[in-house]
Coordinates of C-alpha atoms and ligand atoms in Angstrom, one line a residue:
X1 CA 15.6 -41.9 57.4
X2 CA 18.0 -39.7 55.3
X3 CA 15.7 -40.1 52.3
X4 CA 12.7 -39.0 54.4
X5 CA 14.6 -35.9 55.6
X6 CA 15.6 -35.1 52.0
X7 CA 12.0 -35.5 50.8
X8 CA 10.8 -33.3 53.7
X9 CA 13.4 -30.6 52.9
X10 CA 12.7 -30.6 49.2
X11 CA 9.0 -30.6 49.8
X12 CA 9.2 -27.6 52.2
X13 CA 11.4 -25.7 49.7
X14 CA 9.0 -26.4 46.9
X15 CA 6.1 -25.3 49.0
X16 CA 8.0 -22.1 50.0
X17 CA 8.9 -21.3 46.4
X18 CA 5.4 -22.0 45.3
X19 CA 3.9 -19.6 47.9
X20 CA 6.6 -17.0 46.9
X21 CA 5.7 -17.3 43.2
X22 CA 2.0 -17.1 43.9
X23 CA 2.5 -13.9 45.9
X24 CA 4.8 -12.5 43.3
X25 CA 2.4 -13.2 40.5
X26 CA -0.3 -11.3 42.3
X27 CA 1.9 -8.4 43.5
X28 CA 4.0 -8.0 40.3
X29 CA 1.2 -8.7 37.8
X30 CA 1.1 -6.2 34.9
X31 CA -2.3 -4.7 34.7
X32 CA -3.6 -5.0 31.1
X33 CA -6.2 -2.4 30.2
X34 CA -9.2 -4.5 29.1
X35 CA -9.9 -2.0 26.4
X36 CA -6.4 -2.7 24.9
X37 CA -7.3 -6.4 24.7
X38 CA -10.7 -5.6 23.2
X39 CA -9.2 -3.3 20.6
X40 CA -6.3 -5.5 19.6
X41 CA -8.7 -8.4 19.3
X42 CA -10.7 -6.4 16.7
X43 CA -7.7 -5.3 14.6
X44 CA -7.0 -7.4 11.5
X45 CA -3.7 -8.8 12.7
X46 CA -2.1 -8.0 9.4
X47 CA 0.9 -6.4 11.1
X48 CA 1.6 -4.5 7.9
X49 CA 3.2 -1.5 9.7
X50 CA 1.4 1.0 7.3
X51 CA 0.2 2.9 10.4
X52 CA 3.8 3.5 11.5
X53 CA 3.5 1.2 14.5
X54 CA 5.3 -2.2 15.0
X55 CA 2.2 -4.3 14.2
X56 CA -1.5 -4.2 15.2
X57 CA -0.9 -4.5 19.0
X58 CA 1.5 -1.6 18.8
X59 CA -1.2 0.4 17.0
X60 CA -3.7 -0.5 19.7
X61 CA -1.3 0.7 22.4
X62 CA -0.6 4.0 20.5
X63 CA -4.4 4.5 20.0
X64 CA -5.1 4.1 23.7
X65 CA -2.2 6.4 24.5
X66 CA -3.7 9.0 22.2
X67 CA -0.5 9.0 20.0
X68 CA -2.3 8.0 16.8
X69 CA -5.7 8.2 15.2
X70 CA -8.0 5.4 14.1
X71 CA -7.9 6.7 10.6
X72 CA -4.1 5.8 10.4
X73 CA -5.1 2.1 10.1
X74 CA -5.4 1.6 6.4
X75 CA -6.4 -2.1 6.7
X76 CA -9.5 -2.4 8.9
X77 CA -12.8 -1.6 7.4
X78 CA -15.3 1.0 8.5
X79 CA -17.4 -1.5 10.5
X80 CA -14.4 -2.4 12.6
X81 CA -13.3 1.2 13.0
X82 CA -16.8 2.1 14.2
X83 CA -16.7 -0.7 16.8
X84 CA -13.3 0.5 18.1
X85 CA -14.4 4.1 18.1
X86 CA -17.4 3.0 20.3
X87 CA -15.1 1.2 22.8
X88 CA -12.8 4.1 23.1
X89 CA -15.4 6.8 22.8
X90 CA -13.8 8.4 19.8
X91 CA -15.3 10.4 17.0
X92 CA -14.7 8.7 13.6
X93 CA -14.0 10.7 10.4
X94 CA -15.6 9.1 7.3
X95 CA -12.9 8.3 4.7
X96 CA -13.2 7.3 1.1
X97 CA -11.3 4.1 0.2
X98 CA -8.1 4.5 -1.8
X99 CA -6.9 1.9 -4.2
X100 CA -3.3 1.2 -5.3
X101 CA -3.0 2.5 -8.8
X102 CA -0.2 1.6 -11.3
X103 CA 1.2 4.5 -13.3
X104 CA 2.5 2.5 -16.2
X105 CA 0.8 0.6 -19.0
X106 CA 3.9 -0.5 -20.8
X107 CA 4.6 -4.1 -19.8
X108 CA 5.6 -6.3 -22.8
X109 CA 4.9 -3.4 -25.1
X110 CA 8.1 -1.6 -23.9
X111 CA 11.3 -2.5 -25.7
X112 CA 14.0 -4.3 -23.8
X113 CA 17.5 -2.8 -23.8
X114 CA 19.2 -6.1 -22.8
X115 CA 18.4 -9.7 -21.8
X116 CA 18.1 -10.0 -18.1
X117 CA 19.0 -13.4 -16.7
X118 CA 19.1 -12.6 -13.0
X119 CA 16.8 -13.2 -10.0
X120 CA 13.1 -12.8 -10.7
X121 CA 12.8 -9.7 -8.6
X122 CA 12.2 -6.0 -9.6
X123 CA 14.5 -4.6 -6.9
X124 CA 17.4 -7.0 -8.1
X125 CA 16.7 -6.2 -11.8
X126 CA 16.6 -2.5 -11.1
X127 CA 20.2 -2.7 -9.7
X128 CA 21.4 -3.7 -13.2
X129 CA 21.4 -0.4 -15.2
X130 CA 17.9 0.4 -13.9
X131 CA 16.4 -2.8 -15.3
X132 CA 16.1 -4.4 -18.7
X133 CA 13.5 -1.9 -20.1
X134 CA 14.4 0.8 -22.5
X135 CA 12.2 3.2 -20.6
X136 CA 13.9 3.8 -17.3
X137 CA 10.5 4.6 -15.7
X138 CA 8.8 1.3 -16.8
X139 CA 7.4 -1.5 -14.8
X140 CA 10.0 -4.3 -14.8
X141 CA 7.3 -7.0 -14.5
X142 CA 8.9 -9.4 -12.0
X143 CA 6.0 -9.0 -9.6
X144 CA 7.8 -7.9 -6.4
X145 CA 4.6 -6.0 -5.5
X146 CA 2.6 -9.2 -5.9
X147 CA 4.8 -10.9 -3.2
X148 CA 4.7 -7.8 -1.0
X149 CA 0.9 -7.5 -0.9
X150 CA -0.3 -9.1 2.4
X151 CA -3.9 -9.4 1.1
X152 CA -3.2 -11.2 -2.3
X153 CA -4.7 -8.2 -4.1
X154 CA -2.2 -8.0 -6.9
X155 CA -1.7 -10.5 -9.8
X156 CA 0.4 -10.2 -13.0
X157 CA -1.4 -9.8 -16.3
X158 CA -0.5 -11.5 -19.6
X159 CA 1.2 -8.1 -20.5
X160 CA 3.4 -8.6 -17.5
X161 CA 1.8 -5.7 -15.6
X162 CA 0.4 -5.8 -12.0
X163 CA -3.4 -5.8 -11.8
X164 CA -4.9 -4.6 -8.5
X165 CA -8.1 -6.2 -7.2
X166 CA -10.0 -3.2 -5.9
X167 CA -12.1 -5.3 -3.5
X168 CA -9.1 -7.0 -2.0
X169 CA -6.8 -3.9 -1.9
X170 CA -6.8 -2.5 1.7
X171 CA -4.6 0.6 0.9
X172 CA -1.8 -0.7 3.1
X173 CA 0.8 1.1 1.0
X174 CA 3.2 -2.0 0.9
X175 CA 3.3 -2.0 -3.0
X176 CA 3.8 1.8 -3.0
X177 CA 6.9 1.3 -0.9
X178 CA 8.3 -1.8 -2.4
X179 CA 8.2 -0.8 -6.1
X180 CA 11.8 0.3 -7.1
X181 CA 10.3 2.4 -9.9
X182 CA 7.8 4.1 -7.6
X183 CA 4.9 3.3 -10.0
X184 CA 2.1 2.9 -7.5
X185 CA 0.1 5.5 -5.7
X186 CA -3.1 5.3 -3.6
X187 CA -5.9 7.0 -5.5
X188 CA -9.4 7.5 -4.1
X189 CA -12.1 5.2 -5.6
X190 CA -14.2 8.3 -6.3
X191 CA -11.8 9.3 -9.1
X192 CA -12.6 7.7 -12.4
X193 CA -9.4 8.5 -14.4
X194 CA -5.7 8.2 -13.8
X195 CA -2.5 8.6 -15.8
X196 CA -0.9 5.3 -16.7
X197 CA 2.6 6.5 -17.2
X198 CA 5.5 7.9 -15.1
X199 CA 7.9 8.9 -17.8
X200 CA 9.5 12.3 -17.8
X201 CA 11.3 11.7 -21.1
X202 CA 10.7 13.8 -24.2
X203 CA 7.8 12.7 -26.3
X204 CA 9.9 11.5 -29.2
X205 CA 12.1 9.4 -26.8
X206 CA 9.0 7.8 -25.2
X207 CA 7.5 7.0 -28.7
X208 CA 10.7 5.2 -29.7
X209 CA 10.5 2.7 -26.9
X210 CA 6.8 2.5 -25.8
X211 CA 3.6 2.9 -27.7
X212 CA 1.4 3.7 -24.7
X213 CA 3.5 6.3 -22.8
X214 CA 2.7 10.0 -22.4
X215 CA 4.2 11.9 -25.3
X216 CA 3.5 15.3 -23.7
X217 CA 1.3 16.4 -26.6
X218 CA -0.9 18.4 -24.2
X219 CA -4.2 17.4 -26.0
X220 CA -5.6 16.4 -22.6
X221 CA -4.6 19.8 -21.1
X222 CA -6.3 21.7 -24.0
X223 CA -9.5 19.5 -23.7
X224 CA -10.1 19.7 -20.0
X225 CA -12.8 22.2 -19.1
X226 CA -11.9 22.2 -15.5
X227 CA -8.2 23.0 -15.7
X228 CA -7.6 19.7 -14.0
X229 CA -4.8 18.2 -16.1
X230 CA -1.5 19.7 -17.0
X231 CA 1.7 18.4 -18.6
X232 CA 4.5 19.0 -16.1
X233 CA 8.0 17.9 -16.9
X234 CA 6.8 15.9 -20.0
X235 CA 4.1 14.0 -18.1
X236 CA 0.4 14.6 -17.8
X237 CA -0.6 15.2 -14.1
X238 CA -4.2 15.2 -12.8
X239 CA -5.2 17.7 -10.1
X240 CA -7.8 15.6 -8.3
X241 CA -9.0 18.7 -6.4
X242 CA -10.3 20.0 -9.8
X243 CA -11.0 16.7 -11.7
X244 CA -14.7 16.0 -12.0
X245 CA -14.2 12.6 -13.5
X246 CA -15.9 13.8 -16.7
X247 CA -13.5 11.5 -18.7
X248 CA -13.3 13.9 -21.6
X249 CA -9.5 13.7 -21.6
X250 CA -9.6 9.9 -22.1
X251 CA -10.6 9.7 -25.8
X252 CA -8.4 12.6 -26.9
X253 CA -5.1 11.0 -25.7
X254 CA -3.4 9.5 -28.8
X255 CA -1.5 6.9 -26.8
X256 CA -4.4 5.9 -24.5
X257 CA -2.3 6.9 -21.5
X258 CA -5.2 8.4 -19.5
X259 CA -7.2 5.4 -18.4
X260 CA -10.5 4.8 -16.8
X261 CA -10.3 2.8 -13.6
X262 CA -11.9 -0.6 -14.2
Ligands
LIG301 S1 6.7 5.4 -21.3 FE1 5.2 5.4 -19.5 S2 3.8 3.7 -20.0 FE2 5.6 3.5 -21.3 S3 7.0 2.1 -20.1 FE3 7.6 4.2 -19.7 S4 6.4 4.6 -17.8 FE4 5.5 2.9 -18.7
LIG302 S1 -3.1 13.6 -24.4 FE1 -2.1 11.8 -23.6 S2 -0.1 11.8 -24.6 FE2 -0.9 13.9 -24.8 S3 -0.2 15.0 -23.0 FE3 -2.1 14.2 -22.4 S4 -1.6 12.2 -21.5 FE4 0.1 12.8 -22.6

């Protein structure tokens, strides 16, 4: 008899709690905007944070709240952006793709100033006297950018320099942020040339440690018919607003520092 009463009490309590939970789940349910689900489903799920939001879902929330623009996502392609724009009724600005571009061509050609035996990591190596390279601006070659790229777009060459696959690169900016030497920048695919050096040292000092660095000779500056390249603080700098990609500066550079994007 006592067992029966216990079963009845527990059963009634279970039924009561069950009904309570069912009502609560209906009453307290958080209404999810179906557009939010649709948009977050279309996003790549890379969660790279390049848009300034904590992941793709955060970006979708900001987008619906009007706090960000679709153009801020550097990872999704134009097709996906067009689909999202359609769902949200947004106008989409056409953007040219940008590719991570390395502004150093030194690699194993740059003399070492000491033998580094530490962790295989550019940030760690940079903590020891700015790294093992005699040029303080040079790529350290441990491939920290390779590990940071969420899309497998960077590999290391035989010269110990990062090589960016322009098809795989999604302009997420991770390599730009992680490189302790700040050697990457995002350059539009429409620009054919770039300066593969970041050294601000005097020409004679560059020459003594690296055969491919800018020696600030200004030959490119004198050659350019469009006033698009200038030596500023011992380094050639291209003004992409003026550059016509005529490539005339490329052959005149004695150190082959101005390179054509492959
Ligand atoms: S001089 Fe320029 S190309 Fe040479 S190692 Fe330094 S940054 Fe790189
Ligand atoms: S021609 Fe080459 S080495 Fe001379 S200033 Fe221009 S980039 Fe530098």
